[in-house]
Short mmCIF file of C-alpha atoms in Angstrom, two decimals:
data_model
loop_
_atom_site.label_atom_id
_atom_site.label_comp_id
_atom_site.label_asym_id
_atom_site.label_seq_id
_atom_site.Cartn_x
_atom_site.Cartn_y
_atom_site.Cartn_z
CA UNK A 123 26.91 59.50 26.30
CA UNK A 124 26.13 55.83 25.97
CA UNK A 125 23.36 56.15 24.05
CA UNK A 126 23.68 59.20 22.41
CA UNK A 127 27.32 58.44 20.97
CA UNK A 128 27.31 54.65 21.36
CA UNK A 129 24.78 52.23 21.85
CA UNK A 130 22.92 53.79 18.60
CA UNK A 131 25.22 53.18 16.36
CA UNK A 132 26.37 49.39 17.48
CA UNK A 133 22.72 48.56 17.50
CA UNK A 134 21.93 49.44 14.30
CA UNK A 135 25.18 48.56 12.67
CA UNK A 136 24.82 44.85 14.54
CA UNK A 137 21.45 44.62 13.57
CA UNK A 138 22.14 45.18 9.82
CA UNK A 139 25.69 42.66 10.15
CA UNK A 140 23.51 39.96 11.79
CA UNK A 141 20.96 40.51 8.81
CA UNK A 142 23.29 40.61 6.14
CA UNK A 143 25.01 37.64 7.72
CA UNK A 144 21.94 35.47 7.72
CA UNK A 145 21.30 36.81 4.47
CA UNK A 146 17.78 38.56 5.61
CA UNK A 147 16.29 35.28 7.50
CA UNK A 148 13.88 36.82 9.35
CA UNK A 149 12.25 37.75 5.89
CA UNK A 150 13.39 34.54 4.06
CA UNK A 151 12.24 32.16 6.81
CA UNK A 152 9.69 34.56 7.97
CA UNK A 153 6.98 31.21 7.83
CA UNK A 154 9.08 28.79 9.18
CA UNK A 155 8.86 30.31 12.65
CA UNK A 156 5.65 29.89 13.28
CA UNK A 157 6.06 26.22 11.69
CA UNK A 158 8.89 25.73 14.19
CA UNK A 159 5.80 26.30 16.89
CA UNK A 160 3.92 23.36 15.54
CA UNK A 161 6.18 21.10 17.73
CA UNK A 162 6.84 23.84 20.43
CA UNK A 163 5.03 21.35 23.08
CA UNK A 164 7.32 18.65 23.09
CA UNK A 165 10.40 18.26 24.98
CA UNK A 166 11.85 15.48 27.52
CA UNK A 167 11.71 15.66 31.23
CA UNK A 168 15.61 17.34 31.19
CA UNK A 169 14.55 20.40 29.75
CA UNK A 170 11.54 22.75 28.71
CA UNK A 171 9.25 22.66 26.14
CA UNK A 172 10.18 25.82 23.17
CA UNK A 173 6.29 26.79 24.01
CA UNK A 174 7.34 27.55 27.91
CA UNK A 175 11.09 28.67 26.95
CA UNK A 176 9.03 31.45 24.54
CA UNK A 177 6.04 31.87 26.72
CA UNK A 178 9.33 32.81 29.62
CA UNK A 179 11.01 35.04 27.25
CA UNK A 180 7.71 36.78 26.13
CA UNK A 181 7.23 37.09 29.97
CA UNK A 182 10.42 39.16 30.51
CA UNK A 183 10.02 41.05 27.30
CA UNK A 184 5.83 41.95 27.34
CA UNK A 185 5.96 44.19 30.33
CA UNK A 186 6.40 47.97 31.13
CA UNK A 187 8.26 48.49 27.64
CA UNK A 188 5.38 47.62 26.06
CA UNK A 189 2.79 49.71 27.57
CA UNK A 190 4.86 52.01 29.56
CA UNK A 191 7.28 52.16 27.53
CA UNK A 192 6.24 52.84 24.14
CA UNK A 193 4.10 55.92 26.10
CA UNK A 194 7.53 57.37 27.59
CA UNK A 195 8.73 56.84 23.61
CA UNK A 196 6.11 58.52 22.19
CA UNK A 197 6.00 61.81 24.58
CA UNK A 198 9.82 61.52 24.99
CA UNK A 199 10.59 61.59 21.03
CA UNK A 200 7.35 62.33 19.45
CA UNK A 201 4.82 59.66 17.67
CA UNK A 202 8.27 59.60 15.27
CA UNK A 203 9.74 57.07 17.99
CA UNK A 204 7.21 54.39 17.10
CA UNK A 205 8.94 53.90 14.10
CA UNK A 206 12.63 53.32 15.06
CA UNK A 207 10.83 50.60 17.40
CA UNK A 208 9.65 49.39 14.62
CA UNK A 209 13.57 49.27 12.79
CA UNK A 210 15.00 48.12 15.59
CA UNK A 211 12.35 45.12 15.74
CA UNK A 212 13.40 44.59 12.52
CA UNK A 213 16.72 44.08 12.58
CA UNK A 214 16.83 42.50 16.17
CA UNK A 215 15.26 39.90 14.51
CA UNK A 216 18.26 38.65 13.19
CA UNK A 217 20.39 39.00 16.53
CA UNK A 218 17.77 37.24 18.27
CA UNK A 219 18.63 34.12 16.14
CA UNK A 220 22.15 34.44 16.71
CA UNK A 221 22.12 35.02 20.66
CA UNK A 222 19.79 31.86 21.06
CA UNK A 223 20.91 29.63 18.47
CA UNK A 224 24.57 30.14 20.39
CA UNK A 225 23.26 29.63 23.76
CA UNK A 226 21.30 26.49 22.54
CA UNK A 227 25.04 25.29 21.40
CA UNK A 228 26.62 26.04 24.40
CA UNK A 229 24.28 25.00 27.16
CA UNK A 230 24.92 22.66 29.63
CA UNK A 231 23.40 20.80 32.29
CA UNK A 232 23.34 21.67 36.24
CA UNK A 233 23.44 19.89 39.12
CA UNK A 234 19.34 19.02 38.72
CA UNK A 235 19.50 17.97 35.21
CA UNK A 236 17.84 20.86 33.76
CA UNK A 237 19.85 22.79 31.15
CA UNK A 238 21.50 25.99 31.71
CA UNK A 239 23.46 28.72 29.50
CA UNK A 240 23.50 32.17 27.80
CA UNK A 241 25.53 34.37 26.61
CA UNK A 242 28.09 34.00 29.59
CA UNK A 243 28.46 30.24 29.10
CA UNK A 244 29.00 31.07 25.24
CA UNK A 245 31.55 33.74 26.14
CA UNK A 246 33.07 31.06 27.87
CA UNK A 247 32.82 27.66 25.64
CA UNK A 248 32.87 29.50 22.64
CA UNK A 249 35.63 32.54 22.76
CA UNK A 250 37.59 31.20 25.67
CA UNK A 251 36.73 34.06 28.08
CA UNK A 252 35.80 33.20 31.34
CA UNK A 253 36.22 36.57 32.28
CA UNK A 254 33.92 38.07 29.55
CA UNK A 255 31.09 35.64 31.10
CA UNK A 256 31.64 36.86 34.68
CA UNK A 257 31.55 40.16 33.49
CA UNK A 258 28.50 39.80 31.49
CA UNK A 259 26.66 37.70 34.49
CA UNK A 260 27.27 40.67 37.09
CA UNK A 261 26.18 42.93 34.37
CA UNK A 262 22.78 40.96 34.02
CA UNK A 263 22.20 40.53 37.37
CA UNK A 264 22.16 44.03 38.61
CA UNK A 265 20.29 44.46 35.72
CA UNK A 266 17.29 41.81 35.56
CA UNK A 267 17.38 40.90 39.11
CA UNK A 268 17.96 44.20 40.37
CA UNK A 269 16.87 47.43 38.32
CA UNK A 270 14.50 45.87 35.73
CA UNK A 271 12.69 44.52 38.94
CA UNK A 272 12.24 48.20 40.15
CA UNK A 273 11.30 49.26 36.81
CA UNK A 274 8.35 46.45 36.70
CA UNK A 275 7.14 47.30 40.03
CA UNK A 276 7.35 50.77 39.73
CA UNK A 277 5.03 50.57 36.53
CA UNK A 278 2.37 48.09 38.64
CA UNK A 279 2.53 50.77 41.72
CA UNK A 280 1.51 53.63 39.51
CA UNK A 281 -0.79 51.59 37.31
CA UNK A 282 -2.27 50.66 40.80
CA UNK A 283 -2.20 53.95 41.97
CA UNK A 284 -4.57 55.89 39.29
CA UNK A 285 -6.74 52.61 38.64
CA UNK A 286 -7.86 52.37 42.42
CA UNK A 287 -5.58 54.98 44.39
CA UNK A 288 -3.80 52.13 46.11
CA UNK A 289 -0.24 53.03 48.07
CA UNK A 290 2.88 52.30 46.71
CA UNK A 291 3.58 50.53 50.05
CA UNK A 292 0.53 48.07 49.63
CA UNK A 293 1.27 47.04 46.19
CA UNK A 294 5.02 46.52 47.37
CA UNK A 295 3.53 44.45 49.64
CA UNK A 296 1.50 42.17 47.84
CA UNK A 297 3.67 41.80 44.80
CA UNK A 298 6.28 40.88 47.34
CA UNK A 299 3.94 38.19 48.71
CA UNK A 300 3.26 37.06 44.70
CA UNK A 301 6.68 37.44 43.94
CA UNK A 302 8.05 34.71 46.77
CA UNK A 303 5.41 31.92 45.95
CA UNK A 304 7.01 32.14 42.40
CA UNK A 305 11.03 31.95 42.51
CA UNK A 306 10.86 30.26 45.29
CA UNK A 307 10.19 28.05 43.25
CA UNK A 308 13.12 28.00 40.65
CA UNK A 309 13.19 28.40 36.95
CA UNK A 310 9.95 25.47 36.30
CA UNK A 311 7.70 27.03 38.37
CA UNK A 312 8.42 30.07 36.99
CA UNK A 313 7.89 28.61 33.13
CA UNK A 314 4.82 27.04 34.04
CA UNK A 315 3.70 30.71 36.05
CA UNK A 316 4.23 32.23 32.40
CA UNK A 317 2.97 29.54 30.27
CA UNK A 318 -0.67 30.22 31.62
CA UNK A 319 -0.64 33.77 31.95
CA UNK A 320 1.33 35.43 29.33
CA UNK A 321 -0.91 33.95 26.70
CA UNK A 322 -4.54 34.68 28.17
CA UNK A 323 -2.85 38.75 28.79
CA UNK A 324 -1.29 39.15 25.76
CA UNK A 325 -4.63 37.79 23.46
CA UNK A 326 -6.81 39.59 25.90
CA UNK A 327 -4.88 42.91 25.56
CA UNK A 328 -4.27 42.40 21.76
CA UNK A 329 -7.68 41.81 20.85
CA UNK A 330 -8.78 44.95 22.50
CA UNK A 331 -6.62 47.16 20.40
CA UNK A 332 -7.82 45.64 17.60
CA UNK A 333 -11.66 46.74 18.76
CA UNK A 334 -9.91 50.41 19.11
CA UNK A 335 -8.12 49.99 15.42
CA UNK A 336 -11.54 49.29 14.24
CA UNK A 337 -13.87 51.36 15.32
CA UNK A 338 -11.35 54.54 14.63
CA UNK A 339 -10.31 52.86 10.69
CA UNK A 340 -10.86 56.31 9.30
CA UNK A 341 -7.91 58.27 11.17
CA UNK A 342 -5.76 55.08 11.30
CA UNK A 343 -4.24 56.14 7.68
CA UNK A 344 -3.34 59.89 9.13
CA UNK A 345 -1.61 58.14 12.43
CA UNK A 346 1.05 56.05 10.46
CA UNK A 347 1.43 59.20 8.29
CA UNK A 348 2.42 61.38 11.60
CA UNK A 349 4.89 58.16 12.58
CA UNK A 350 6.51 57.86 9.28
CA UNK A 351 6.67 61.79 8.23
CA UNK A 352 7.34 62.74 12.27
CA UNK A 353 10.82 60.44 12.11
CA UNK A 354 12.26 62.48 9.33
CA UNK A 355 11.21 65.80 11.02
CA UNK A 356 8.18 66.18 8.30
CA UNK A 357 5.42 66.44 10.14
CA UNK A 358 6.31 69.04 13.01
CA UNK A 359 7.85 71.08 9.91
CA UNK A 360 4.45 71.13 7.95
CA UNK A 361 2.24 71.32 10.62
CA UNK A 362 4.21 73.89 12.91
CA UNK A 363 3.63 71.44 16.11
CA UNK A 364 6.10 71.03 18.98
CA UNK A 365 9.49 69.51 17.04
CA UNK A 366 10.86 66.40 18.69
CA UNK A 367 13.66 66.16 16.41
CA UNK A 368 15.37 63.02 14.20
CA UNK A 369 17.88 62.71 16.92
CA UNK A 370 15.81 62.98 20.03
CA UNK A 371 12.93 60.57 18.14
CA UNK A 372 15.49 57.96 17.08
CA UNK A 373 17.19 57.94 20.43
CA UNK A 374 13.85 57.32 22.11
CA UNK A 375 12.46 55.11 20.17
CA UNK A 376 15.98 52.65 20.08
CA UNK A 377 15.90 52.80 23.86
CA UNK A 378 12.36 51.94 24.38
CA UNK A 379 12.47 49.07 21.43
CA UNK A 380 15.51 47.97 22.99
CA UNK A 381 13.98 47.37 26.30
CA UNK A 382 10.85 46.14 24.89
CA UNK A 383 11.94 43.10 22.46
CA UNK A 384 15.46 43.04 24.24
CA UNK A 385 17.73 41.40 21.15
CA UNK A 386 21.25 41.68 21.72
CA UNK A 387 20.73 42.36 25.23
CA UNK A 388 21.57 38.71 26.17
CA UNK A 389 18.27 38.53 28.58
CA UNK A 390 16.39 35.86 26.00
CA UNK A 391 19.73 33.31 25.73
CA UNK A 392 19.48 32.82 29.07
CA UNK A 393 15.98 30.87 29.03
CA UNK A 394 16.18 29.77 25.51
CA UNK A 395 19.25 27.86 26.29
CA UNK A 396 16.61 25.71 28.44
CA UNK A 397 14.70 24.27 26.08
CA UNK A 398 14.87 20.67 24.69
CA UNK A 399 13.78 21.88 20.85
CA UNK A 400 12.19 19.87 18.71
CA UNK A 401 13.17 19.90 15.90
CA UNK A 402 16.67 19.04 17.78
CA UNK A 403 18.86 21.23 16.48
CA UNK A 404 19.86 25.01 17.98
CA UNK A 405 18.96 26.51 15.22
CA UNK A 406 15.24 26.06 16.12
CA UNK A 407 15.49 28.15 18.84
CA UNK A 408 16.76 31.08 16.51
CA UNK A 409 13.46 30.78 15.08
CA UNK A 410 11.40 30.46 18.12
CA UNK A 411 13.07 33.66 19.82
CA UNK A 412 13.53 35.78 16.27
CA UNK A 413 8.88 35.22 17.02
CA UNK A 414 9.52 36.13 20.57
CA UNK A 415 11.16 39.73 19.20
CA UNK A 416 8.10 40.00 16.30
CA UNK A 417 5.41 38.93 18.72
CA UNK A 418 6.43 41.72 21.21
CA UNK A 419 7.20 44.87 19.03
CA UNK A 420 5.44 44.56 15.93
CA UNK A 421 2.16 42.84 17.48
CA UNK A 422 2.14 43.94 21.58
CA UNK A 423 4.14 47.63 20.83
CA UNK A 424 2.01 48.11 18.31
CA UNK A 425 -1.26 47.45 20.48
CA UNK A 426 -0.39 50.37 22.64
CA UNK A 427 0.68 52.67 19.67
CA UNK A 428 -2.82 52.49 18.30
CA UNK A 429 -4.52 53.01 21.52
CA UNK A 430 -2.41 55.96 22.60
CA UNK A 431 -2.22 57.47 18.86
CA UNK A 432 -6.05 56.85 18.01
CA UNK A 433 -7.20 57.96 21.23
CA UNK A 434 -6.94 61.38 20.96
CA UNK A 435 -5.13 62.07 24.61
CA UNK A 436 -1.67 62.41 23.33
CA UNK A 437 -0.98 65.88 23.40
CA UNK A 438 2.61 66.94 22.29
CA UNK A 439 4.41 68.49 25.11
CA UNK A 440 2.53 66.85 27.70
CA UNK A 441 2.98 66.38 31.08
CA UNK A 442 1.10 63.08 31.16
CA UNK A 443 3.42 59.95 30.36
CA UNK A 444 3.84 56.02 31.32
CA UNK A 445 1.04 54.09 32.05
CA UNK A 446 -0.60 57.00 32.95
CA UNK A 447 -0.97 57.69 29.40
CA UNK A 448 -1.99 54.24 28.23
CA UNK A 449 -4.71 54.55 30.75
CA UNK A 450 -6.18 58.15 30.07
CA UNK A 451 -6.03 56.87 26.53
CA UNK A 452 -8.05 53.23 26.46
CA UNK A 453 -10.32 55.24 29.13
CA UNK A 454 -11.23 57.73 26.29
CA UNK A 455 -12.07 54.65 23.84
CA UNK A 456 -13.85 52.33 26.10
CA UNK A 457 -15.08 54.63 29.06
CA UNK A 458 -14.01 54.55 32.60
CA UNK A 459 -13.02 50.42 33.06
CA UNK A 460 -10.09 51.21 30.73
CA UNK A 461 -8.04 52.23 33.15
CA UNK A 462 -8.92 49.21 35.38
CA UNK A 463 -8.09 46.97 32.85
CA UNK A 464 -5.18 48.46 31.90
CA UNK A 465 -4.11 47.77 35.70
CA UNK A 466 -4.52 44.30 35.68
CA UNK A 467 -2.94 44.03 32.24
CA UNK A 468 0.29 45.46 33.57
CA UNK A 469 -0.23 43.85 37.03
CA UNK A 470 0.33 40.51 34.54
CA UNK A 471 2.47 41.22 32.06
CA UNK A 472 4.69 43.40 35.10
CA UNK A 473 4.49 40.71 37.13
CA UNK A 474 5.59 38.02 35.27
CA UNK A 475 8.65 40.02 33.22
CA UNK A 476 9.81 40.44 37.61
CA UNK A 477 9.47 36.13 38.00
CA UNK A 478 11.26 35.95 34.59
CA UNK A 479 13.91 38.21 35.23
CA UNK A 480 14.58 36.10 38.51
CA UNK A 481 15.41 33.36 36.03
CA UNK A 482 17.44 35.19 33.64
CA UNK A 483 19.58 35.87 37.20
CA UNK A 484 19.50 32.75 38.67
CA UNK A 485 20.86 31.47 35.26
CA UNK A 486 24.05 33.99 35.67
CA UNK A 487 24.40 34.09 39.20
CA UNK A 488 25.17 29.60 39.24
CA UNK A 489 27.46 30.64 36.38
CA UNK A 490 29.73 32.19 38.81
CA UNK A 491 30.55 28.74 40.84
CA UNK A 492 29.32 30.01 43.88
CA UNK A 493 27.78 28.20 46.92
CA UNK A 494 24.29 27.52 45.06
CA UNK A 495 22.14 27.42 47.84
CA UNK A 496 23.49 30.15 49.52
CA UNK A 497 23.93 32.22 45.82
CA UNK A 498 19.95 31.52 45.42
CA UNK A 499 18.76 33.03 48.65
CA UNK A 500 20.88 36.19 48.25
CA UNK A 501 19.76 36.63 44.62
CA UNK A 502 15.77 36.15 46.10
CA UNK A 503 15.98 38.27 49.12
CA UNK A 504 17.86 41.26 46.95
CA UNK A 505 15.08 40.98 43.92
CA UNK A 506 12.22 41.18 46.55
CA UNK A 507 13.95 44.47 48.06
CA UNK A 508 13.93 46.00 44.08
CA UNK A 509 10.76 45.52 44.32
CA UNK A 510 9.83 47.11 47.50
CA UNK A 511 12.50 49.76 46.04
CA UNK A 512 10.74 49.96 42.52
CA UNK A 513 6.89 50.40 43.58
CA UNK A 514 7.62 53.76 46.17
CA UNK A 515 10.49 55.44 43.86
CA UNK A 516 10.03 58.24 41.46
CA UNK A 517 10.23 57.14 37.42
CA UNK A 518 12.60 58.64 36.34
CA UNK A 519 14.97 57.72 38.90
CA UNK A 520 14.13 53.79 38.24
CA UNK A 521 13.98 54.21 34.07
CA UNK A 522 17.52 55.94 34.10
CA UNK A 523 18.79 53.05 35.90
CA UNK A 524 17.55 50.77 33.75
CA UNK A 525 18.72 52.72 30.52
CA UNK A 526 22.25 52.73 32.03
CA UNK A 527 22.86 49.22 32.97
CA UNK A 528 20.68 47.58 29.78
CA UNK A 529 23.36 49.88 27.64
CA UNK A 530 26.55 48.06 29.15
CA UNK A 531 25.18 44.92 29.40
CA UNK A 532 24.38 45.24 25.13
CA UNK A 533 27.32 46.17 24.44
CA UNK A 534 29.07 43.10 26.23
CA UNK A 535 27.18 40.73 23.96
CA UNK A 536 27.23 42.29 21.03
CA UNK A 537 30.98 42.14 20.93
CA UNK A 538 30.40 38.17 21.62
CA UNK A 539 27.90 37.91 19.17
CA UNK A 540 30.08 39.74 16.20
CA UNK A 541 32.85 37.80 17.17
CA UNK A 542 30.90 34.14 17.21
CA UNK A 543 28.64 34.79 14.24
CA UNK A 544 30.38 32.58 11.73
CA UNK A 545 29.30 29.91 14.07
CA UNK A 546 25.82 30.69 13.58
CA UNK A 547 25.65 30.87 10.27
CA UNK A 548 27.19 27.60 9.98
CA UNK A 549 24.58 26.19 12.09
CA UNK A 550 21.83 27.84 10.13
CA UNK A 551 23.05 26.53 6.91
CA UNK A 552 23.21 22.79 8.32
CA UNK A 553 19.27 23.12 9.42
CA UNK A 554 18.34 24.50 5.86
CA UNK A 555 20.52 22.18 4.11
CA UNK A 556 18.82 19.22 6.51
CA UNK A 557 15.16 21.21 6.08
CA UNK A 558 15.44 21.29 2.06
CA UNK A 559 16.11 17.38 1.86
CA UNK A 560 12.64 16.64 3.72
CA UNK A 561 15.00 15.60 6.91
CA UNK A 562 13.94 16.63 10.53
CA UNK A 563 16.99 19.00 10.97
CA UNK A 564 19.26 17.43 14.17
CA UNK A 565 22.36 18.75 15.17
CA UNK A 566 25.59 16.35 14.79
CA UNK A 567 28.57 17.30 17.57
CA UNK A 568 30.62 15.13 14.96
CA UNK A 569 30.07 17.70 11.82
CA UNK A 570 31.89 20.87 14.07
CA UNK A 571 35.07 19.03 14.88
CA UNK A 572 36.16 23.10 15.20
CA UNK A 573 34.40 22.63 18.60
CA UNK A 574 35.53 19.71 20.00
CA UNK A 575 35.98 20.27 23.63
CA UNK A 576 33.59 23.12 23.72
CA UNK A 577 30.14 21.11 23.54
CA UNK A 578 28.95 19.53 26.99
CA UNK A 579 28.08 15.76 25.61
CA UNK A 580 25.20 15.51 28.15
CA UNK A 581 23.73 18.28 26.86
CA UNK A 582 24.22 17.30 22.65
CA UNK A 583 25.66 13.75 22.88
CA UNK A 584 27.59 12.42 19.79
CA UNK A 585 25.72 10.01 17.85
CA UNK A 586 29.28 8.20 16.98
CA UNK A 587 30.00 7.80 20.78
CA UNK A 588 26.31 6.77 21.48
CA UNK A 589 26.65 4.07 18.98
CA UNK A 590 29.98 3.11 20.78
#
């Protein structure tokens, strides 16, 4: 019922608000975000650079919805699923600004110095809802410490499992092992852990589709056909194949998309409120996560359509699906090692969405004003039992939890972000305005005296009181 009669519907409908809001800026701007990367390195010692807060985000979001994921789509809803992924990439452009931009507003700083929010701090600062935020943190942290853990390590086990017929047991094992050396380590170690690897995977298993696009040029114009024509029913009508149906390929494809790039989830906010951006204003990080959403649907989501669509192996009504399917199909392009690297891509991009959704709970869980120390082992020792959980469970068991909890926690923010949008596009119009004079755009506390009292100063002091 959630997604069939809900979810649907306020995604799209958000997605299309948010974009007429913004007045289309992920097409308008669509150059300035990768501008905005130019400077992505900097930062001060109280916060991270926009490189690691993306490189973090990309961690959580390139994972089993990317290669998994789009396979589950694609037999789930026919090759008609790729492109709602591709709409809902789209459009979640344009939430993706809003969510971060807001938590970049609305951060504040912890007990360590190092910046902290999301969208429960901005359900708090910015509506007045306290209760909203506690909601929404509970909500994420069953979600991204809990199921999306299972779901990552579930994906790894089976990966694991055809590549070199390894137990579910042993890879719970190891990954638990991994796992500890990382959040153990808190939310640094865990953005420099992602800064190294999620680049070197993502090039690595980009550049290989691209060798697949290549060599198979002559059937590539007949696959997007079969996308396009099979998401208005078309193609199973003409050519008399198994019909998926608009409904069932839409649904599908929202989910998956949805899990993959993860805008208006309010999984993203919680790392991007980290950074210290440069330029220093929140509306950089709009633009840095709005690349996060484009870099993992239309370039990673992608990669795996074209190796599962031009390989040959998807066979409509198949019993074959998940990473199985990704594997059987780069095996039949690039012989037998496909599979094996296919393993260790989704060992990498698995295992760093699990370290990454620690963070995203960590974030949540100190919202709640609990005993810290005590809040942080809890949190720890319950995501390395998902995992254990995750890599011997069945998949469908693990991807219907995920489905479930993602759906409640999107609607949550999506009522937050409707109801705080004017906000953004304020702030958007103050970095363009600053951007079209030839200034550096920096945000000034002093020009929103609407938010007096909602700001943390440490985090965006006044200039006015700085001078004083």
């Amino acid at each position: 019922m959630l997604w069939g009669s809900v979810l649907i519907y306020v995604l799209l409908a958000a997605g299309c608000f948010f974009t007429w809001k913004l007045r289309g800026v992920q097409f308008r701007h669509f150059g300035h975000m990768f501008k905005v990367m130019g400077t992505s390195l900097r930062h001060s010692s109280a916060g991270l650079s926009s490189f690691q807060v993306l490189c973090t985000s990309l961690a959580a979001r390139i994972g089993t919805g990317n290669m998994a994921g789009v396979a589950i789509a694609i037999t789930s809803g026919g090759p008609g699923a790729v492109f709602w992924m591709w709409l809902i990439a789209v459009l979640g452009m344009a939430t993706a600004f809003v969510e971060s931009t807001l938590a970049q507003l609305f951060k504040t700083r912890d007990e360590q110095g190092v910046f902290r929010g999301g969208p429960a701090y901005y359900m708090e600062k910015g509506l007045g809802m306290r209760w909203l935020g506690v909601v929404f943190s509970l909500l994420l942290i069953v979600t991204f410490g809990f199921v999306f853990n299972a779901v990552q390590a579930n994906a790894i086990a089976n990966a694991m499992y055809t590549a070199f017929d390894w137990s579910g047991g042993l890879v719970a094992l190891a990954l638990i092992a991994g796992a500890s050396l990382v959040i153990f380590g808190g939310l640094r170690q865990v953005a420099r852990v992602a800064e190294f690897v999620v680049p070197v995977m993502a090039l690595s298993y980009l550049a290989l589709s691209l060798y697949i696009t290549f060599t198979h040029l002559d059937i590539v114009p007949q696959m997007l056909y079969m996308v396009v024509s099979s998401a208005f029913g078309f193609h199973e009508v003409a050519s008399g194949a198994l019909g998926y149906g608009i409904a069932q390929g839409m649904v599908n494809g929202l989910q998956r998309g949805l899990f993959s790039n993860e805008a208006g989830i309010g999984s993203a906010p919680n790392v991007a409120a980290s950074a210290d951006p440069v330029p220093p204003h929140p509306a950089s990080q709009g633009y840095v996560q709005m690349l996060g959403v484009f870099v993992d649907t239309l370039v990673i989501c992608n990669a795996t359509v074209a190796i599962i669509l031009l390989s040959g192996e998807f066979i409509p009504g198949g019993e074959v699906t998940g990473i199985q399917l990704t594997q059987r199909a780069l095996e039949a392009s690039v012989g037998d090692w496909g599979s094996t690297f296919v393993a260790i891509a989704i060992l990498c991009f698995a295992f760093t969405s699990l370290i990454a959704n620690y963070a995203y709970a960590e974030t949540n869980a100190l919202f709640l004003r609990l005993p810290e120390a005590q809040v942080k082992m809890v949190l720890r020792v319950g995501v390395l039992i998902m995992v254990w959980f995750g890599s011997v469970s069945s998949l469908p068991t693990v991807w219907a939890m995920a489905d479930a909890s993602m759906g409640l926690m999107a609607l949550v923010n999506l009522l937050a972000l409707i109801l705080l949008s004017s906000t953004a596009v304020k702030l958007l119009r103050d970095y363009n305005r600053q951007l079209a004079r030839g200034k550096l755009p920096t945000f000034n506390p002093d020009d929103y005296p609407e938010l007096y009292g909602t700001i943390d100063e440490n985090a965006w002091p006044s200039p006015t009181k700085r001078e004083l």
